[in-house]
Amino acid sequence: MTGLPIARLYWQLGMSYEDAGEIGRADATLQHAEALFRQSDSKGGELAEALDSLAVLDGATGRVPDAMKEELEALQLRQKLGNRLLMARSWNTLGALALKQKKFDQARAFSQKAADEFEGNKDATLNDKLAARYGLGMALCGQKDYTTAVSVLKNAVTDARSMPSVEPIPIGIGEFLLGYAYWHSGDATDAGIEMKTGVNTLNAQLGWGAPSYVQVLKIYAKYLHLTRNVEEANEVDRRIQQADSVVSVGALQSSAGVFGFDSLR
């Protein structure tokens, strides 16, 4: 087997390694897939997909400059193809990477562009739309425009909750982010409700070994201490200590690694 078929197999294998948490093997296999696509993909569409996969993996593992370079090349290829949906997915990934660098103006611009395209594109999935709006909400929080962030995130969470096909993790992410925006907009009551609901959902879905879950707990603990909810704050502190003892970079998954919670203050 040669050409595109073997390149596709390596790409699928790399994605499977990533899902299994074998990050080193995922990285090496996806890089090999990229090299094979460069040799055999004359149109560049599947090469762009491989580059996007590498960018997500590199962003999740902290190699953000490499991820930006890969995603920008993917975007250029998708622009040549004229595929607006895939271009929007690149904008969305670039927004998430800008968040990781705390470049909030850039993150807002990319996420808004992605959200606008997804909203009017009949082929966009609900997960596409949620990811872009969550990224936009976090960028707005980074700019301290919490009122607008609440509006964006509230609409996104309402949509997520209304669709039975949406998995629990995206809903939990949205609930937590909405609570965070409520908190910083001065609405401590709604903040507590949404953050607690989101934390419980992510606890059930991600488990103790997920780095993103630990980040969520630490933000929630800060909220509890500041609002003098001593008993619950102590319980969350205990959960953080337990989680820190078992957290594993090896357990990192692309979906968990690009949440961008580390951009929240």
Coordinates of C-alpha atoms in Angstrom, one line a residue, residues 7 13 25 39-40 45 47 58 69 81 86 93 103 126 131 136 161 165 176 178 186 238 256:
A7 CA -1.1 8.2 4.8
L13 CA -3.6 5.4 13.9
R25 CA 3.2 7.8 19.8
Q39 CA 4.2 13.4 -0.9
S40 CA 0.8 12.2 -2.2
G45 CA -7.2 18.9 1.8
L47 CA -2.7 17.4 4.5
D58 CA 0.7 20.4 20.1
K69 CA 2.5 27.4 12.5
L81 CA -9.7 24.9 -1.6
L86 CA -12.9 23.9 7.1
T93 CA -8.4 26.3 16.5
K103 CA -3.7 37.1 23.3
L126 CA -23.6 21.9 17.0
A131 CA -16.7 25.4 20.5
L136 CA -15.5 33.7 22.1
R161 CA -28.9 21.6 27.0
S165 CA -27.3 14.5 20.9
F176 CA -18.6 26.1 34.1
L178 CA -21.0 30.6 32.2
G186 CA -20.9 40.4 39.9
R238 CA -9.3 18.1 49.4
A256 CA -9.6 18.1 27.1

